[in-house]
CSV table of C-alpha atoms and ligand atoms in Angstrom, one decimal:
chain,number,residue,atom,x,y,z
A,1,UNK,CA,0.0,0.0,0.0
A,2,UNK,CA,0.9,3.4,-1.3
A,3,UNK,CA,0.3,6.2,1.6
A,4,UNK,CA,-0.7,9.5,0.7
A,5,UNK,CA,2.3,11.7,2.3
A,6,UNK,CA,5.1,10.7,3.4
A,7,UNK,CA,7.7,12.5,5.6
A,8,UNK,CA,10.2,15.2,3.6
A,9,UNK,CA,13.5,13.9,2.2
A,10,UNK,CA,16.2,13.4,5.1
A,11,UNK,CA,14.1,13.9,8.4
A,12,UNK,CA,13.5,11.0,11.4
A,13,UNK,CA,10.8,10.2,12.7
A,14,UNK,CA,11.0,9.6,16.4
A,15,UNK,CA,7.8,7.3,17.5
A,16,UNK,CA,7.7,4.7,20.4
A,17,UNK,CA,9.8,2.8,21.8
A,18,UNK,CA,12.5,4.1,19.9
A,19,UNK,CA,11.5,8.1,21.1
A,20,UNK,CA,12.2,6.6,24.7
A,21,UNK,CA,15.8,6.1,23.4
A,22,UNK,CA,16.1,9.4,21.5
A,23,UNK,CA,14.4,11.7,24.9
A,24,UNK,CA,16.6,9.2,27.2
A,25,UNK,CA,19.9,11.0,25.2
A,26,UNK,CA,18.9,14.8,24.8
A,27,UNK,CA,18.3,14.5,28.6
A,28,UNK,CA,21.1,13.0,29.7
A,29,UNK,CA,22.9,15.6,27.5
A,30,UNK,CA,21.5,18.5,29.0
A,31,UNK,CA,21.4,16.8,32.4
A,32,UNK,CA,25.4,17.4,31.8
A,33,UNK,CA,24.7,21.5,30.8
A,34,UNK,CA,22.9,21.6,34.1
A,35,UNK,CA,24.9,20.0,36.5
A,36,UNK,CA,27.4,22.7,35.4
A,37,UNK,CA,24.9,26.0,35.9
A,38,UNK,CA,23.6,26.7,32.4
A,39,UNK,CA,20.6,27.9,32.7
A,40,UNK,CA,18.0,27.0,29.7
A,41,UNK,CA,17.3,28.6,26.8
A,42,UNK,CA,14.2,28.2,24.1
A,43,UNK,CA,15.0,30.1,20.9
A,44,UNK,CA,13.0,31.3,18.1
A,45,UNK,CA,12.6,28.3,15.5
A,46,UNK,CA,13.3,30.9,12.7
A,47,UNK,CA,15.2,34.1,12.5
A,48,UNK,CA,15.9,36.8,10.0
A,49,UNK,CA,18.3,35.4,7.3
A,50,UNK,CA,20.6,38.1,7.9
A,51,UNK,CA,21.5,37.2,11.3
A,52,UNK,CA,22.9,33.7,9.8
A,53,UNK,CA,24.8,35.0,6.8
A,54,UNK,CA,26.8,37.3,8.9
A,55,UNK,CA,27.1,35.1,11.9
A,56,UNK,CA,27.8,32.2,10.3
A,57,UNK,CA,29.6,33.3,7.1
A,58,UNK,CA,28.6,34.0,3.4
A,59,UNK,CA,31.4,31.5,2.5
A,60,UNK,CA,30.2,28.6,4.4
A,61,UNK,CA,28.5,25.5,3.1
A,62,UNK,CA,26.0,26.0,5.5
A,63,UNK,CA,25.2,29.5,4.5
A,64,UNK,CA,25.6,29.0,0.9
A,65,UNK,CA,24.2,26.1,0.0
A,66,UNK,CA,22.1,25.0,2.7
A,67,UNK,CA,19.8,27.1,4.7
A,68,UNK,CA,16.3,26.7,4.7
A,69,UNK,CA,14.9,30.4,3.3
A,70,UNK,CA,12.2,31.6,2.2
A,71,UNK,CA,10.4,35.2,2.6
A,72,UNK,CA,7.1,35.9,4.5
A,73,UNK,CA,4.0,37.4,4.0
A,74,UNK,CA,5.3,41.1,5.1
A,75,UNK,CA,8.5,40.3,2.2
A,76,UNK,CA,11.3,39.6,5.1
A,77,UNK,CA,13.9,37.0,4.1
A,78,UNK,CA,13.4,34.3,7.2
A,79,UNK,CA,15.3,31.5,7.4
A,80,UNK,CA,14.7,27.8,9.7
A,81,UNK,CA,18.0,27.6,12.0
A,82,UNK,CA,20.3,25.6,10.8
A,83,UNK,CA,22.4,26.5,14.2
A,84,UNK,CA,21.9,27.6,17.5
A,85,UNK,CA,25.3,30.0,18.2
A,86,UNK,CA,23.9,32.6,16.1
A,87,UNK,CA,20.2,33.1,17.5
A,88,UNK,CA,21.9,32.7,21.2
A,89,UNK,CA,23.7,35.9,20.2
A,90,UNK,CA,20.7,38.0,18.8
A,91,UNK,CA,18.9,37.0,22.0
A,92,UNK,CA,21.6,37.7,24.5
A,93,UNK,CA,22.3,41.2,22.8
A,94,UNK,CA,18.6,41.9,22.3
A,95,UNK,CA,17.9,41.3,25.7
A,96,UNK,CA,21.1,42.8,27.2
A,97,UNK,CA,21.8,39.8,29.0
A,98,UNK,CA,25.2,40.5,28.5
A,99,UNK,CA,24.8,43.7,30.9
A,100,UNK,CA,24.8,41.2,33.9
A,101,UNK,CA,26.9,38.8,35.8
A,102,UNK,CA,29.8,37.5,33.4
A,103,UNK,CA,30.0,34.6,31.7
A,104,UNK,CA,26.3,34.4,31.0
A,105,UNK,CA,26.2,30.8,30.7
A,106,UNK,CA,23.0,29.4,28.0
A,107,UNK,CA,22.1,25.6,27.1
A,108,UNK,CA,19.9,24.6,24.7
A,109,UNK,CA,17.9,21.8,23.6
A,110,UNK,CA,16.2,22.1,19.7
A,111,UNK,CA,16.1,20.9,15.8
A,112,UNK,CA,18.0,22.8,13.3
A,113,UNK,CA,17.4,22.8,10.1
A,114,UNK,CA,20.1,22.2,6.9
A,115,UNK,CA,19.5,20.9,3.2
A,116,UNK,CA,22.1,18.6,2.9
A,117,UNK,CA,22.3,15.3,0.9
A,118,UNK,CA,20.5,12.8,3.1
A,119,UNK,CA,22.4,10.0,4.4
A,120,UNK,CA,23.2,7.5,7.2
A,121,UNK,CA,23.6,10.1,10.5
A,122,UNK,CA,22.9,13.0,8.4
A,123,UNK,CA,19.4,14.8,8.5
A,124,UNK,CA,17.6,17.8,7.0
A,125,UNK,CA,15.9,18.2,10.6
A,126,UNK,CA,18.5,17.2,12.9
A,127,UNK,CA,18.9,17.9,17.2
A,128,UNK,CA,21.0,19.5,19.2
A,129,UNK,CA,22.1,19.8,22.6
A,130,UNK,CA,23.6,23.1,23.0
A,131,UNK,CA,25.7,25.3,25.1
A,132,UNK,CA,27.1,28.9,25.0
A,133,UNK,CA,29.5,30.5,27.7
A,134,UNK,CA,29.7,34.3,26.7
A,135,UNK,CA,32.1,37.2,28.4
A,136,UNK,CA,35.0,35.6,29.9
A,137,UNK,CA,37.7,34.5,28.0
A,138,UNK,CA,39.1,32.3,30.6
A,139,UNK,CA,40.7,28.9,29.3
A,140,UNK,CA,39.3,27.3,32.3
A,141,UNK,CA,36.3,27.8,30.8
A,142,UNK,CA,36.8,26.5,27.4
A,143,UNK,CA,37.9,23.0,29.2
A,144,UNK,CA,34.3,23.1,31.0
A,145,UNK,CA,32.8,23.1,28.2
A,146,UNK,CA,34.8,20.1,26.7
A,147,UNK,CA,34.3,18.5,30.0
A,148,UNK,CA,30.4,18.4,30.1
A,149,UNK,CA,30.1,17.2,26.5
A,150,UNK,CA,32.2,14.7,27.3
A,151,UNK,CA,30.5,13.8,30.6
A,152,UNK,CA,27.2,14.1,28.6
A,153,UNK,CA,28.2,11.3,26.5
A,154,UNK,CA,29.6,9.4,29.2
A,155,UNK,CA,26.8,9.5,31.1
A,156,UNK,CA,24.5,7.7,28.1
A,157,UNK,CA,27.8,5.1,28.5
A,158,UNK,CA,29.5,5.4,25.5
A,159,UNK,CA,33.1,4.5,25.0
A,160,UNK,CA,33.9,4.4,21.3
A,161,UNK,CA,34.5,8.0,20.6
A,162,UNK,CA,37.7,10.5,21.2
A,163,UNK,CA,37.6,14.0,21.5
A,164,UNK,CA,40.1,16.2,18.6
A,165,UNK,CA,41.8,19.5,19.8
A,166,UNK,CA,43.1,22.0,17.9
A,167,UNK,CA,43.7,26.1,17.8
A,168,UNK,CA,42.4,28.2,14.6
A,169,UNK,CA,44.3,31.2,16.3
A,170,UNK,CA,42.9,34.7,16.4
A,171,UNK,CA,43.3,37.9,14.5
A,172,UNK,CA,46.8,38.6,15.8
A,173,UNK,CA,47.9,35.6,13.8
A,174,UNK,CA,45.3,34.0,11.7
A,175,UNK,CA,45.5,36.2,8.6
A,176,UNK,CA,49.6,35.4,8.6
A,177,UNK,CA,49.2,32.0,8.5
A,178,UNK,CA,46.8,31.9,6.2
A,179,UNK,CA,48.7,34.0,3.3
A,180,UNK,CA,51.8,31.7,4.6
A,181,UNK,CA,49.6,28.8,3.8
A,182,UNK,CA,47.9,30.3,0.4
A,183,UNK,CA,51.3,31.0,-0.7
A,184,UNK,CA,52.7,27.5,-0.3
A,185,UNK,CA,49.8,26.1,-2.1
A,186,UNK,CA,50.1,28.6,-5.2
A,187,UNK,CA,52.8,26.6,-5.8
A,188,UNK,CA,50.6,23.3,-5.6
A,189,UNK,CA,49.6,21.4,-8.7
A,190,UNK,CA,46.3,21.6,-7.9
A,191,UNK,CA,43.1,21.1,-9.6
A,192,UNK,CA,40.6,24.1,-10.8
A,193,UNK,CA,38.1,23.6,-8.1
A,194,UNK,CA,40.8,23.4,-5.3
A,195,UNK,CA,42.7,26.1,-6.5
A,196,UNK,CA,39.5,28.3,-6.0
A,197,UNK,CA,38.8,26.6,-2.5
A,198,UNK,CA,42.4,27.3,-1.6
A,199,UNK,CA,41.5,31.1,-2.3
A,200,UNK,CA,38.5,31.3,-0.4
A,201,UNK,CA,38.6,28.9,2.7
A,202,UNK,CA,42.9,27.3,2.4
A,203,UNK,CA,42.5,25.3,5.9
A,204,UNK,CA,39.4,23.8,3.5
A,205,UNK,CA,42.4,22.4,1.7
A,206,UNK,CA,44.4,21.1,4.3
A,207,UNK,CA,40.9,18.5,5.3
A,208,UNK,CA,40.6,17.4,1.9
A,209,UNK,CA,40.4,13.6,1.5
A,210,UNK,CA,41.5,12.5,-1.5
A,211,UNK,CA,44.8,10.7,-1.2
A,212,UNK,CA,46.6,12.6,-4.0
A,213,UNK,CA,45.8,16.0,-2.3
A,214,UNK,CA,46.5,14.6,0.9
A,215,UNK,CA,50.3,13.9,-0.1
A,216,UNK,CA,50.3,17.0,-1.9
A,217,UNK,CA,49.6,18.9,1.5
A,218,UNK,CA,51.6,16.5,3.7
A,219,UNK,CA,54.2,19.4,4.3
A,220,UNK,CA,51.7,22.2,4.7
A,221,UNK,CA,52.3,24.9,7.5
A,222,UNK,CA,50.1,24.2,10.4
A,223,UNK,CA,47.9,27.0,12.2
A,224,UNK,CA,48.9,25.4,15.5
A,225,UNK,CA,52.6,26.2,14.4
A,226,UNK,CA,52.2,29.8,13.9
A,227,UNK,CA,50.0,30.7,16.9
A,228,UNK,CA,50.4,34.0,18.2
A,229,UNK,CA,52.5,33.9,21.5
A,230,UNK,CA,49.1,35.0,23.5
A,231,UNK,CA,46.9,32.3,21.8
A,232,UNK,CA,49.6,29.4,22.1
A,233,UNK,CA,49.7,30.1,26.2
A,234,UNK,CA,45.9,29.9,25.5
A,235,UNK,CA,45.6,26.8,24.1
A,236,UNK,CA,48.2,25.2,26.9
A,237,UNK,CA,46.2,26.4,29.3
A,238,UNK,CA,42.9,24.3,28.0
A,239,UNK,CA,45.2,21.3,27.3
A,240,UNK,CA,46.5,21.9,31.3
A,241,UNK,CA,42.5,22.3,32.4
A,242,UNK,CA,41.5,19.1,30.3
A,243,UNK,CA,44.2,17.5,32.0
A,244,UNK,CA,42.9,18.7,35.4
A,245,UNK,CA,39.4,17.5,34.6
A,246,UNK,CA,40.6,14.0,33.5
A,247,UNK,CA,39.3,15.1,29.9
A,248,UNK,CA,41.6,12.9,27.4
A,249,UNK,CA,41.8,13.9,24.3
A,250,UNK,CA,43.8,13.9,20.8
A,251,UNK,CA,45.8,16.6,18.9
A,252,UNK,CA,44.0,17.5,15.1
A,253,UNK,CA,46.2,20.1,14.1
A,254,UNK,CA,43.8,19.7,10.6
A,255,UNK,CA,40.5,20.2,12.3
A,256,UNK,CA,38.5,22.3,9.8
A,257,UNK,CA,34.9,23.6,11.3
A,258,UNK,CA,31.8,24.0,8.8
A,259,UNK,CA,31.0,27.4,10.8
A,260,UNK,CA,33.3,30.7,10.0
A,261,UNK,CA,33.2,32.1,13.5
A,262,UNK,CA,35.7,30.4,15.0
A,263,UNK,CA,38.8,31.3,17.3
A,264,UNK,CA,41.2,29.6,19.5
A,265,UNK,CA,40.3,26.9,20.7
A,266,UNK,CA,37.7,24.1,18.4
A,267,UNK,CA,37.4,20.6,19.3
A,268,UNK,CA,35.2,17.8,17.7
A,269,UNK,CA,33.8,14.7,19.4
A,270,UNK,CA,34.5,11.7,16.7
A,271,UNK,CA,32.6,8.4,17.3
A,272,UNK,CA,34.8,5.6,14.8
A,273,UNK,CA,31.6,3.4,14.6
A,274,UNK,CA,29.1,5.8,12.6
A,275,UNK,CA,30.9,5.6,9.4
A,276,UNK,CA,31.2,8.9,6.8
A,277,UNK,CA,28.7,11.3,9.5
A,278,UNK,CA,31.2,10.4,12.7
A,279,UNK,CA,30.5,13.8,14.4
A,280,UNK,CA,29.0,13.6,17.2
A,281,UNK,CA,29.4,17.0,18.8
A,282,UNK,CA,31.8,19.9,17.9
A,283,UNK,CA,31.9,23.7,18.9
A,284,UNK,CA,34.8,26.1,20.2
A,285,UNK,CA,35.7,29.6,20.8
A,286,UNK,CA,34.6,32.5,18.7
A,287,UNK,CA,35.5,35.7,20.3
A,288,UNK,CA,34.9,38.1,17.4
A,289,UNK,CA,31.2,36.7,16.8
A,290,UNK,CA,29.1,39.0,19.2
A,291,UNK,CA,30.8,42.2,17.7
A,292,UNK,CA,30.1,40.9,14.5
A,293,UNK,CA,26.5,40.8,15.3
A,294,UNK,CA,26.1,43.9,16.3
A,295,UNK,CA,27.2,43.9,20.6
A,296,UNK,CA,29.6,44.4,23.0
A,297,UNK,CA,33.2,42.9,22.2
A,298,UNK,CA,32.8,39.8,24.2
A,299,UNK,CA,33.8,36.6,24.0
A,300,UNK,CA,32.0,33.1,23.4
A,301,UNK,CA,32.6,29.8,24.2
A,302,UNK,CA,30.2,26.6,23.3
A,303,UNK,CA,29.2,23.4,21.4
A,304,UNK,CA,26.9,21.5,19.7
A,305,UNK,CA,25.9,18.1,19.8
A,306,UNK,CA,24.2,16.2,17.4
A,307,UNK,CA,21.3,14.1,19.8
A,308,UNK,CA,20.5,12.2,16.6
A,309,UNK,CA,24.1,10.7,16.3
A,310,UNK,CA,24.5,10.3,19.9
A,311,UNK,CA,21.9,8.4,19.5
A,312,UNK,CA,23.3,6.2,16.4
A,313,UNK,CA,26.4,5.9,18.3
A,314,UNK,CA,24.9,4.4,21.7
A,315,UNK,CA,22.8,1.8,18.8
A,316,UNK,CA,26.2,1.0,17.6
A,317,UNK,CA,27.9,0.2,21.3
A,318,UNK,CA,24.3,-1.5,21.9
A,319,UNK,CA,23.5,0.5,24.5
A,320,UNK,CA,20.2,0.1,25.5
A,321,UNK,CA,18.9,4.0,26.7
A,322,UNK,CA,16.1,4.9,27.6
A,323,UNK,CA,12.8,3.1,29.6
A,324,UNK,CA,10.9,1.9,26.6
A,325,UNK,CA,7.7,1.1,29.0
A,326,UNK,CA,5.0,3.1,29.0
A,327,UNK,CA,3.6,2.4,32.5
A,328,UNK,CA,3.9,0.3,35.3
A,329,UNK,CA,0.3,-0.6,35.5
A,330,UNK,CA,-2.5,-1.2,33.5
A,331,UNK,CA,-6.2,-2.1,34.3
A,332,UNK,CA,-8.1,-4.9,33.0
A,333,UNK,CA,-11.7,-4.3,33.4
A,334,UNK,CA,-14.2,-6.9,33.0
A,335,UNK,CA,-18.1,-5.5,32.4
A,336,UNK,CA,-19.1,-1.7,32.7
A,337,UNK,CA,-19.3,-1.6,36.6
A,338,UNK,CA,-15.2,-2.7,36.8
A,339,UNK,CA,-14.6,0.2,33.8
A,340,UNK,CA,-15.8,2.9,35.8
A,341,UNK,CA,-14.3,1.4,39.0
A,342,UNK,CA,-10.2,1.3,37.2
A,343,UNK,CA,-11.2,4.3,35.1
A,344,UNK,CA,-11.7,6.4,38.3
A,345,UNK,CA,-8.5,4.4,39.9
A,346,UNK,CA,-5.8,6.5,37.3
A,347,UNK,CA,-6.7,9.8,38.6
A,348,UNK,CA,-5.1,8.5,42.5
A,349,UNK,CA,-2.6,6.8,40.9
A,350,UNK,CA,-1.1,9.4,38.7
A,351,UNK,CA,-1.2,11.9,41.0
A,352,UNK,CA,0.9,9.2,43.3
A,353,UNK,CA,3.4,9.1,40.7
A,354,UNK,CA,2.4,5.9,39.0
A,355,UNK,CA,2.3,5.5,35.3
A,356,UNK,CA,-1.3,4.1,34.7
A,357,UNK,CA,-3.0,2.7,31.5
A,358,UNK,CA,-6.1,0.7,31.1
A,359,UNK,CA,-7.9,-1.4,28.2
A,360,UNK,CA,-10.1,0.7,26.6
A,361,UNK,CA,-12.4,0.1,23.9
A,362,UNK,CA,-14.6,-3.0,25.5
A,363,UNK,CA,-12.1,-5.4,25.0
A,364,UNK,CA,-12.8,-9.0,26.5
A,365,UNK,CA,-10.3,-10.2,29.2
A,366,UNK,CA,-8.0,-11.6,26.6
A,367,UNK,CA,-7.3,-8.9,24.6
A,368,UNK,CA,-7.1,-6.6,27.6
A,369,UNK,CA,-4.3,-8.9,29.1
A,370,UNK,CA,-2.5,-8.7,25.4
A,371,UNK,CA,-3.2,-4.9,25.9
A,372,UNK,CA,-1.0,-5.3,29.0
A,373,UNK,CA,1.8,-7.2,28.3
A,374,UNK,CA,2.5,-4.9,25.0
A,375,UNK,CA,2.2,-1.8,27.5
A,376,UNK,CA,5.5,-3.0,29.6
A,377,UNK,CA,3.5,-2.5,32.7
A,378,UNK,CA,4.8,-4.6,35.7
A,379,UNK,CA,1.3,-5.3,37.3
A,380,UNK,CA,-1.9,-5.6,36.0
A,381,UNK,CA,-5.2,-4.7,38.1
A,382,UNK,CA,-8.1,-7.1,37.2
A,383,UNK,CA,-11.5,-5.8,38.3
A,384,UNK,CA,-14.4,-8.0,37.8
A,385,UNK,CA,-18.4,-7.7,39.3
A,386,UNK,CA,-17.6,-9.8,42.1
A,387,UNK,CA,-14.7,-8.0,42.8
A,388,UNK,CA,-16.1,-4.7,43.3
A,389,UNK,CA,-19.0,-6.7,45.5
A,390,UNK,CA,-16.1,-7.9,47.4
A,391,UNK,CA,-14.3,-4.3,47.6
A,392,UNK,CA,-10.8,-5.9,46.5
A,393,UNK,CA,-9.3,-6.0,42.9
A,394,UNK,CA,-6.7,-8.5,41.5
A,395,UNK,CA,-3.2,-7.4,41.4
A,396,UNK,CA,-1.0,-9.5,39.2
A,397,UNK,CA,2.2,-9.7,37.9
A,398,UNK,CA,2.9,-9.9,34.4
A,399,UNK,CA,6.1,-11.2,34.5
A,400,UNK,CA,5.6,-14.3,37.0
A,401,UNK,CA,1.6,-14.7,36.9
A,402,UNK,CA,1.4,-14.4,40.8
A,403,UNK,CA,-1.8,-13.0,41.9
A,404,UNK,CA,-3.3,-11.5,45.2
A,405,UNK,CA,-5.9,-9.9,46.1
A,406,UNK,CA,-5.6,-6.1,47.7
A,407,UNK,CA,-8.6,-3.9,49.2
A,408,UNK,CA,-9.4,-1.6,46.6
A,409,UNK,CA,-9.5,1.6,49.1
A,410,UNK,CA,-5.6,0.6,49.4
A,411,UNK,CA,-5.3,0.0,46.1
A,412,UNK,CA,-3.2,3.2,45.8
A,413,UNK,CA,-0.8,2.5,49.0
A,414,UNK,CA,-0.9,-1.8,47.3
A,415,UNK,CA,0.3,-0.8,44.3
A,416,UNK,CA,2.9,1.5,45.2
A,417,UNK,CA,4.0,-0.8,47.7
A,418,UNK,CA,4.3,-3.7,45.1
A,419,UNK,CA,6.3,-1.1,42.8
A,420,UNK,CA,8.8,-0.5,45.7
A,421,UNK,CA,8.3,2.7,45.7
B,1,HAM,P1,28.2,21.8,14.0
B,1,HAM,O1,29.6,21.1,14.0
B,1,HAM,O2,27.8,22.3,12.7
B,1,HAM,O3,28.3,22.9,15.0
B,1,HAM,O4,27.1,20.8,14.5
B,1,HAM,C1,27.3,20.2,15.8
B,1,HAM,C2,26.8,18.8,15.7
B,1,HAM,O5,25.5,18.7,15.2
B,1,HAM,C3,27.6,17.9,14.8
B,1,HAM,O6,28.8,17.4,15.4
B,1,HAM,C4,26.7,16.7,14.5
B,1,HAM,O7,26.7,15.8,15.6
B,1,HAM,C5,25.3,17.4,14.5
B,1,HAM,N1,24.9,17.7,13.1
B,1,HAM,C6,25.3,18.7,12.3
B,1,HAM,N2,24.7,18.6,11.1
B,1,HAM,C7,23.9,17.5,11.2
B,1,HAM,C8,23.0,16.8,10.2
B,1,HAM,N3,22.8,17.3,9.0
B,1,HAM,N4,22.4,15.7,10.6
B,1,HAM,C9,22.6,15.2,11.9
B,1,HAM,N5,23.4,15.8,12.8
B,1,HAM,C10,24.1,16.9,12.5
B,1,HAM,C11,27.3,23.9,15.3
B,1,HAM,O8,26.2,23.8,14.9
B,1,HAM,C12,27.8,24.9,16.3
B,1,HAM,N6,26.7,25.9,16.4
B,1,HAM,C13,28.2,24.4,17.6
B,1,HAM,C14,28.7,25.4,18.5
B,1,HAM,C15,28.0,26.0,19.5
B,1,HAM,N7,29.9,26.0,18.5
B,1,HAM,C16,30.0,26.9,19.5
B,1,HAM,N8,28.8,26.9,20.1
């Protein structure tokens, strides 16, 4: 059977019990922001396209090629997010919450939006979990924010990925190295297309991954050879800091980032088991953005990690994530009388704390009991006439089949009771 609509090119659907999985990792993600005071922040799901072009970069991929755009009704260009650094910055500036305490410390939880070529781990909708450090350009601070992605991931239990370190530098040296580097690969035999990448975006050059080109740039200077002396004792600082937070990571002096506003320090979280899309979170300094956009000169630390992948990646270590039952007990009612009786019995236990689901729909005590293994529930309540006449109600086990009877005035107290809780 053909259906009618289908979902668009390149985005997930989350639906039970899978979604248990997928909400089990963006929590446990943003657990880590919280345990380490960032306080939470819901941002517009579209913004003006301006705000992304300049933030982001004209030259980028992401601006270029891939943004979601289109203009509304009163003719503004708007486009869907396809990041969360840029709209943190219009927000903090709009609101002046720069003006207070320093660093203003934001996390975020939301879908961004990118056209890219669909495949394995990468998504036209995709998730994030988010955080930005603005105002304090502390290198302590950058190795916080390494240290909570990496505890966020650690905390879902995965193993299989390392985290990359690099420096882009800063204005005092980053323009240098990059005419050092465009000169040495004038003198390149390079193809067209390269040749014009090497004009706009060099470092591009240095990430290519064809072998030939690879060999070509084997000898290329290095941006964490010619850092500044100021952004060298930067960078040694967040290697000392990592160290002090028991962060291990792995030098990639070749790191290239698909977002222009980067300084300093820029890191990646690589997972080896997710093939071609093996980012699973990324993010770094950029110092120059807020002035960019219009505020104060203040710095910015943050990253981004991609829920979606960190999902992937704990499918891959077969992690199992998430509590894929939907209660803990379901009612089986047998005749009209019993439905009222275990329809009226949900409101108690909810508010106590229990998840609670019944048969609905007149089902006979077969398919109610079906209803109840498929809900995951531990205990089932069986409520027939001469039950109520009695004034218990079965309480049963799924699992083992035991049964007892429990008063059903206690049923509340019986039940938790049976849940140890
Ligand atoms: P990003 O590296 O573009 O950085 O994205 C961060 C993460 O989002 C990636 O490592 C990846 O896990 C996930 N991701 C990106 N694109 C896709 C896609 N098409 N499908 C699935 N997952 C994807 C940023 O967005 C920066 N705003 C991070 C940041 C915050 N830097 C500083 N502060």
């Amino acid at each position: 059977m053909t259906t009618p609509f289908a979902a668009p090119k390149g985005v997930p659907d989350y639906f039970p019990p899978n979604s248990a999985a997928f909400t089990a990792v963006r929590s446990a993600l943003l657990g880590a922001t919280a345990r380490a005071g960032y306080g939470y922040i819901e941002l517009p799901v579209f913004e003006d396209t301006a705000l992304f072009a300049r933030g982001v970069g004209e030259s980028t991929d992401v601006v270029s090629k891939e943004m979601y755009t289109f203009t509304d009704r009163g003719g503004r260009s708007i486009t869907l997010r396809p990041e969360g650094t840029a709209g943190v910055m219009r927000a903090v500036i709009e609101h002046g919450l720069d003006r207070g305490q320093l660093p203003v410390k934001l996390a975020y939880a939301a879908q961004f939006f990118r056209a890219e070529q669909p495949q394995a781990g990468r998504y036209r909708q995709f998730h994030q979990v988010g955080v930005e450090a603005i105002g304090v350009d502390d290198p302590a601070l950058d190795a916080e924010v390494i240290a909570i992605a990496d505890e966020g991931f650690r905390a879902l239990g995965l193993t299989g990925y390392r985290l990359e370190l690099t420096s882009l530098g800063d204005a005092t040296c980053r323009p240098q190295y990059r005419e050092k580097l465009q000169a040495f690969l004038a003198k390149l035999p390079l193809d067209e297309d390269t040749r014009r990448r090497a004009e706009i975006n060099p470092l591009r050059v240095l990430d290519d991954k064809r072998p030939e080109v690879r060999e070509l740039v084997a000898e290329a200077p290095l941006m964490l050879d010619n850092l500044s002396p100021e952004t060298l004792e930067h960078y040694e600082r967040v290697k000392a800091h990592l160290g002090d937070l028991g962060v291990k990571y792995v030098e990639n002096p070749r790191m290239v980032r698909g977002l222009d506003y980067y300084t300093k320090t820029t890191f990646e979280f690589v997972h080896d088991g997710l093939g071609a899309q093996s980012g699973i979170g990324g993010g770094g300094r950029y110092d120059g953005l807020m002035a960019q956009l219009g505020g104060q000169e203040l710095s910015g630390v943050g990253f981004g990690l991609g829920v979606d992948r960190a999902l992937l990646a704990c499918q891959v270590e077969g992690l199992a994530v998430g509590d894929v039952t939907r209660c803990d007990v379901y009612g089986v009612p047998l005749g009209d009388a019993a439905r009222s009786r275990l329809v009226g019995i949900g409101a108690p236990l909810r508010a106590a704390g229990v998840r609670y689901d019944m048969a609905y729909g007149g089902k006979g005590l077969k398919g109610a009991m079906k209803g109840a293994d498929r809900s995951g529930a531990r205990f089932a309540l069986v409520l027939g006439e001469r039950d109520i006449e009695a004034g218990v109600v079965q309480l049963k086990e799924l699992a083992t089949g035991e049964q007892r009877e429990v008063p059903l005035d206690d049923v509340v107290t019986e039940v938790r009771g049976a849940l140890g809780r």
